[in-house]
């Protein structure tokens, strides 16, 4: 499948993407645990059907030492015993923050309170930014039909 657009070849997109990559780096360097970041990025990408981001975050997580079992079970995290309570809270927040049209009223108070039990304000801010960032990145890639499979770990970091 050929991509509809080459964002890096377009002057406007290139300028914008430099800022987005810089923002992504700030989130990556936040105090939100790296494993949580990759699990959340992967789950949001699964929900949005972004093959490029699924490829990227699976490979980046693997390179960072994440286990295949946990990566394979992200899509079914509720039924999997391999995630911590904090990771489960982050994944739940990611799902509600991604499926806003399905969750009348957006993210529920109970979901937010559960996440707040496990993460401090700075981590919650980073988590919220990450969820929003991934939804935007997924949409850019899905609209342009970015192909998956060729990503090399760390390529966009």
PDB file of C-alpha atoms in Angstrom:
ATOM      1  CA  UNK A   1       0.000   0.000   0.000  1.00  0.00           C
ATOM      2  CA  UNK A   2       1.363   3.416  -0.933  1.00  0.00           C
ATOM      3  CA  UNK A   3       0.874   6.357   1.389  1.00  0.00           C
ATOM      4  CA  UNK A   4      -1.368   9.109   0.085  1.00  0.00           C
ATOM      5  CA  UNK A   5       0.919  11.820   1.441  1.00  0.00           C
ATOM      6  CA  UNK A   6       4.581  12.148   2.317  1.00  0.00           C
ATOM      7  CA  UNK A   7       4.358  14.458   5.293  1.00  0.00           C
ATOM      8  CA  UNK A   8       8.123  14.883   5.542  1.00  0.00           C
ATOM      9  CA  UNK A   9       8.379  16.048   1.914  1.00  0.00           C
ATOM     10  CA  UNK A  10       5.716  18.744   2.318  1.00  0.00           C
ATOM     11  CA  UNK A  11       7.080  22.078   3.631  1.00  0.00           C
ATOM     12  CA  UNK A  12       4.068  22.885   5.804  1.00  0.00           C
ATOM     13  CA  UNK A  13       3.759  19.387   7.203  1.00  0.00           C
ATOM     14  CA  UNK A  14       7.518  19.206   7.719  1.00  0.00           C
ATOM     15  CA  UNK A  15       7.482  22.343   9.867  1.00  0.00           C
ATOM     16  CA  UNK A  16       4.528  21.102  11.893  1.00  0.00           C
ATOM     17  CA  UNK A  17       5.971  17.623  12.330  1.00  0.00           C
ATOM     18  CA  UNK A  18       9.215  19.003  13.751  1.00  0.00           C
ATOM     19  CA  UNK A  19       7.146  20.588  16.519  1.00  0.00           C
ATOM     20  CA  UNK A  20       5.110  17.421  17.019  1.00  0.00           C
ATOM     21  CA  UNK A  21       8.229  15.284  17.281  1.00  0.00           C
ATOM     22  CA  UNK A  22       9.629  17.755  19.834  1.00  0.00           C
ATOM     23  CA  UNK A  23       6.371  17.549  21.811  1.00  0.00           C
ATOM     24  CA  UNK A  24       6.528  13.756  21.681  1.00  0.00           C
ATOM     25  CA  UNK A  25      10.070  13.885  23.084  1.00  0.00           C
ATOM     26  CA  UNK A  26       8.910  16.056  25.991  1.00  0.00           C
ATOM     27  CA  UNK A  27       6.184  13.516  26.804  1.00  0.00           C
ATOM     28  CA  UNK A  28       8.674  10.632  26.473  1.00  0.00           C
ATOM     29  CA  UNK A  29      11.006  12.364  28.955  1.00  0.00           C
ATOM     30  CA  UNK A  30       8.201  12.964  31.474  1.00  0.00           C
ATOM     31  CA  UNK A  31       7.991  11.101  34.793  1.00  0.00           C
ATOM     32  CA  UNK A  32       5.261   8.818  33.402  1.00  0.00           C
ATOM     33  CA  UNK A  33       6.859   5.342  33.360  1.00  0.00           C
ATOM     34  CA  UNK A  34       8.240   4.400  29.943  1.00  0.00           C
ATOM     35  CA  UNK A  35       6.492   1.011  29.955  1.00  0.00           C
ATOM     36  CA  UNK A  36       3.155   2.712  30.651  1.00  0.00           C
ATOM     37  CA  UNK A  37       3.781   5.147  27.814  1.00  0.00           C
ATOM     38  CA  UNK A  38       4.374   2.358  25.298  1.00  0.00           C
ATOM     39  CA  UNK A  39       1.380   0.315  26.481  1.00  0.00           C
ATOM     40  CA  UNK A  40      -0.909   3.349  26.250  1.00  0.00           C
ATOM     41  CA  UNK A  41       0.462   4.363  22.840  1.00  0.00           C
ATOM     42  CA  UNK A  42      -0.067   0.826  21.588  1.00  0.00           C
ATOM     43  CA  UNK A  43      -3.621   0.571  22.953  1.00  0.00           C
ATOM     44  CA  UNK A  44      -4.716   3.920  21.497  1.00  0.00           C
ATOM     45  CA  UNK A  45      -3.224   2.898  18.157  1.00  0.00           C
ATOM     46  CA  UNK A  46      -5.043  -0.447  18.260  1.00  0.00           C
ATOM     47  CA  UNK A  47      -8.368   1.274  18.892  1.00  0.00           C
ATOM     48  CA  UNK A  48      -7.768   3.716  16.025  1.00  0.00           C
ATOM     49  CA  UNK A  49      -6.509   1.042  13.646  1.00  0.00           C
ATOM     50  CA  UNK A  50      -3.191   2.809  13.015  1.00  0.00           C
ATOM     51  CA  UNK A  51      -0.935   0.085  11.628  1.00  0.00           C
ATOM     52  CA  UNK A  52       2.107   2.367  11.439  1.00  0.00           C
ATOM     53  CA  UNK A  53       1.852   3.312  15.137  1.00  0.00           C
ATOM     54  CA  UNK A  54       1.111  -0.269  16.209  1.00  0.00           C
ATOM     55  CA  UNK A  55       4.267  -1.344  14.380  1.00  0.00           C
ATOM     56  CA  UNK A  56       6.284   1.509  15.874  1.00  0.00           C
ATOM     57  CA  UNK A  57       5.186   1.129  19.487  1.00  0.00           C
ATOM     58  CA  UNK A  58       5.410  -2.662  19.470  1.00  0.00           C
ATOM     59  CA  UNK A  59       8.990  -2.461  18.188  1.00  0.00           C
ATOM     60  CA  UNK A  60      10.000   0.414  20.483  1.00  0.00           C
ATOM     61  CA  UNK A  61       8.527  -1.385  23.501  1.00  0.00           C
ATOM     62  CA  UNK A  62      10.300  -4.610  22.571  1.00  0.00           C
ATOM     63  CA  UNK A  63      13.604  -2.762  22.160  1.00  0.00           C
ATOM     64  CA  UNK A  64      13.065  -1.241  25.628  1.00  0.00           C
ATOM     65  CA  UNK A  65      12.638  -4.722  27.130  1.00  0.00           C
ATOM     66  CA  UNK A  66       8.854  -5.151  27.160  1.00  0.00           C
ATOM     67  CA  UNK A  67       7.766  -8.792  27.078  1.00  0.00           C
ATOM     68  CA  UNK A  68       5.945 -10.308  24.100  1.00  0.00           C
ATOM     69  CA  UNK A  69       3.220 -11.641  26.413  1.00  0.00           C
ATOM     70  CA  UNK A  70       2.297  -8.178  27.673  1.00  0.00           C
ATOM     71  CA  UNK A  71       2.375  -6.684  24.182  1.00  0.00           C
ATOM     72  CA  UNK A  72       0.144  -9.443  22.830  1.00  0.00           C
ATOM     73  CA  UNK A  73      -2.338  -8.939  25.665  1.00  0.00           C
ATOM     74  CA  UNK A  74      -2.702  -5.142  25.502  1.00  0.00           C
ATOM     75  CA  UNK A  75      -5.839  -5.456  23.365  1.00  0.00           C
ATOM     76  CA  UNK A  76      -7.406  -7.659  26.056  1.00  0.00           C
ATOM     77  CA  UNK A  77      -5.878  -5.979  29.114  1.00  0.00           C
ATOM     78  CA  UNK A  78      -9.024  -6.330  31.234  1.00  0.00           C
ATOM     79  CA  UNK A  79      -8.776 -10.114  31.130  1.00  0.00           C
ATOM     80  CA  UNK A  80      -4.978 -10.286  31.469  1.00  0.00           C
ATOM     81  CA  UNK A  81      -3.221 -10.630  34.802  1.00  0.00           C
ATOM     82  CA  UNK A  82       0.122  -9.308  33.510  1.00  0.00           C
ATOM     83  CA  UNK A  83      -0.541  -5.585  34.043  1.00  0.00           C
ATOM     84  CA  UNK A  84      -0.175  -3.613  37.261  1.00  0.00           C
ATOM     85  CA  UNK A  85      -3.136  -1.754  38.729  1.00  0.00           C
ATOM     86  CA  UNK A  86      -1.506   1.525  37.671  1.00  0.00           C
ATOM     87  CA  UNK A  87      -1.088   0.297  34.079  1.00  0.00           C
ATOM     88  CA  UNK A  88      -4.693  -0.893  34.035  1.00  0.00           C
ATOM     89  CA  UNK A  89      -5.853   2.548  35.198  1.00  0.00           C
ATOM     90  CA  UNK A  90      -3.789   4.194  32.444  1.00  0.00           C
ATOM     91  CA  UNK A  91      -5.161   1.822  29.804  1.00  0.00           C
ATOM     92  CA  UNK A  92      -8.719   2.492  30.943  1.00  0.00           C
ATOM     93  CA  UNK A  93      -8.145   6.244  30.784  1.00  0.00           C
ATOM     94  CA  UNK A  94      -6.602   5.820  27.333  1.00  0.00           C
ATOM     95  CA  UNK A  95      -9.629   3.902  26.091  1.00  0.00           C
ATOM     96  CA  UNK A  96     -12.163   6.423  27.395  1.00  0.00           C
ATOM     97  CA  UNK A  97     -10.036   9.328  26.192  1.00  0.00           C
ATOM     98  CA  UNK A  98      -9.866   7.770  22.729  1.00  0.00           C
ATOM     99  CA  UNK A  99     -13.468   6.636  22.459  1.00  0.00           C
ATOM    100  CA  UNK A 100     -14.964   9.996  23.382  1.00  0.00           C
ATOM    101  CA  UNK A 101     -17.821   9.646  20.917  1.00  0.00           C
ATOM    102  CA  UNK A 102     -18.794   6.329  22.530  1.00  0.00           C
ATOM    103  CA  UNK A 103     -18.509   7.594  26.093  1.00  0.00           C
ATOM    104  CA  UNK A 104     -21.248  10.157  26.492  1.00  0.00           C
ATOM    105  CA  UNK A 105     -19.729  12.904  28.587  1.00  0.00           C
ATOM    106  CA  UNK A 106     -16.134  11.908  27.806  1.00  0.00           C
ATOM    107  CA  UNK A 107     -13.901  10.418  30.476  1.00  0.00           C
ATOM    108  CA  UNK A 108     -15.920   9.406  33.524  1.00  0.00           C
ATOM    109  CA  UNK A 109     -15.139  10.639  37.024  1.00  0.00           C
ATOM    110  CA  UNK A 110     -14.554   7.081  38.251  1.00  0.00           C
ATOM    111  CA  UNK A 111     -11.988   6.395  35.524  1.00  0.00           C
ATOM    112  CA  UNK A 112     -10.218   9.673  36.254  1.00  0.00           C
ATOM    113  CA  UNK A 113     -10.218   9.050  40.024  1.00  0.00           C
ATOM    114  CA  UNK A 114      -8.783   5.573  39.498  1.00  0.00           C
ATOM    115  CA  UNK A 115      -5.937   6.991  37.393  1.00  0.00           C
ATOM    116  CA  UNK A 116      -5.355   9.722  39.988  1.00  0.00           C
ATOM    117  CA  UNK A 117      -4.861   7.031  42.661  1.00  0.00           C
ATOM    118  CA  UNK A 118      -1.817   5.756  40.774  1.00  0.00           C
ATOM    119  CA  UNK A 119      -0.291   8.844  39.166  1.00  0.00           C
ATOM    120  CA  UNK A 120       0.619  12.275  40.506  1.00  0.00           C
ATOM    121  CA  UNK A 121      -0.456  15.483  38.759  1.00  0.00           C
ATOM    122  CA  UNK A 122       2.643  15.674  36.548  1.00  0.00           C
ATOM    123  CA  UNK A 123       2.234  12.050  35.471  1.00  0.00           C
ATOM    124  CA  UNK A 124      -1.505  12.525  34.855  1.00  0.00           C
ATOM    125  CA  UNK A 125      -0.739  15.550  32.719  1.00  0.00           C
ATOM    126  CA  UNK A 126       1.805  13.552  30.723  1.00  0.00           C
ATOM    127  CA  UNK A 127      -0.667  10.679  30.383  1.00  0.00           C
ATOM    128  CA  UNK A 128      -3.387  13.021  29.129  1.00  0.00           C
ATOM    129  CA  UNK A 129      -0.967  14.647  26.669  1.00  0.00           C
ATOM    130  CA  UNK A 130       0.170  11.211  25.474  1.00  0.00           C
ATOM    131  CA  UNK A 131      -3.390   9.990  24.870  1.00  0.00           C
ATOM    132  CA  UNK A 132      -4.222  13.164  22.941  1.00  0.00           C
ATOM    133  CA  UNK A 133      -0.922  13.093  21.038  1.00  0.00           C
ATOM    134  CA  UNK A 134      -1.413   9.462  19.999  1.00  0.00           C
ATOM    135  CA  UNK A 135      -4.945  10.129  18.788  1.00  0.00           C
ATOM    136  CA  UNK A 136      -3.623  12.941  16.595  1.00  0.00           C
ATOM    137  CA  UNK A 137      -0.701  10.875  15.276  1.00  0.00           C
ATOM    138  CA  UNK A 138      -3.030   7.957  14.549  1.00  0.00           C
ATOM    139  CA  UNK A 139      -5.381  10.154  12.580  1.00  0.00           C
ATOM    140  CA  UNK A 140      -2.556  11.647  10.520  1.00  0.00           C
ATOM    141  CA  UNK A 141      -1.326   8.167   9.630  1.00  0.00           C
ATOM    142  CA  UNK A 142      -4.728   6.594   9.018  1.00  0.00           C
ATOM    143  CA  UNK A 143      -5.893   9.445   6.758  1.00  0.00           C
ATOM    144  CA  UNK A 144      -2.694   9.270   4.693  1.00  0.00           C
ATOM    145  CA  UNK A 145      -2.598   5.455   4.794  1.00  0.00           C
ATOM    146  CA  UNK A 146       0.942   5.231   6.105  1.00  0.00           C
ATOM    147  CA  UNK A 147       2.126   1.676   5.613  1.00  0.00           C
ATOM    148  CA  UNK A 148       3.480  -0.468   8.414  1.00  0.00           C
ATOM    149  CA  UNK A 149       6.227  -3.003   8.797  1.00  0.00           C
ATOM    150  CA  UNK A 150       9.403  -1.084   7.961  1.00  0.00           C
ATOM    151  CA  UNK A 151       9.772   0.917  11.174  1.00  0.00           C
ATOM    152  CA  UNK A 152      13.099   0.541  12.987  1.00  0.00           C
ATOM    153  CA  UNK A 153      13.141   0.971  16.794  1.00  0.00           C
ATOM    154  CA  UNK A 154      13.940   4.549  17.780  1.00  0.00           C
ATOM    155  CA  UNK A 155      13.556   5.832  14.235  1.00  0.00           C
ATOM    156  CA  UNK A 156      11.293   8.735  15.203  1.00  0.00           C
ATOM    157  CA  UNK A 157      12.774   9.556  18.606  1.00  0.00           C
TER     158      UNK A 157
END
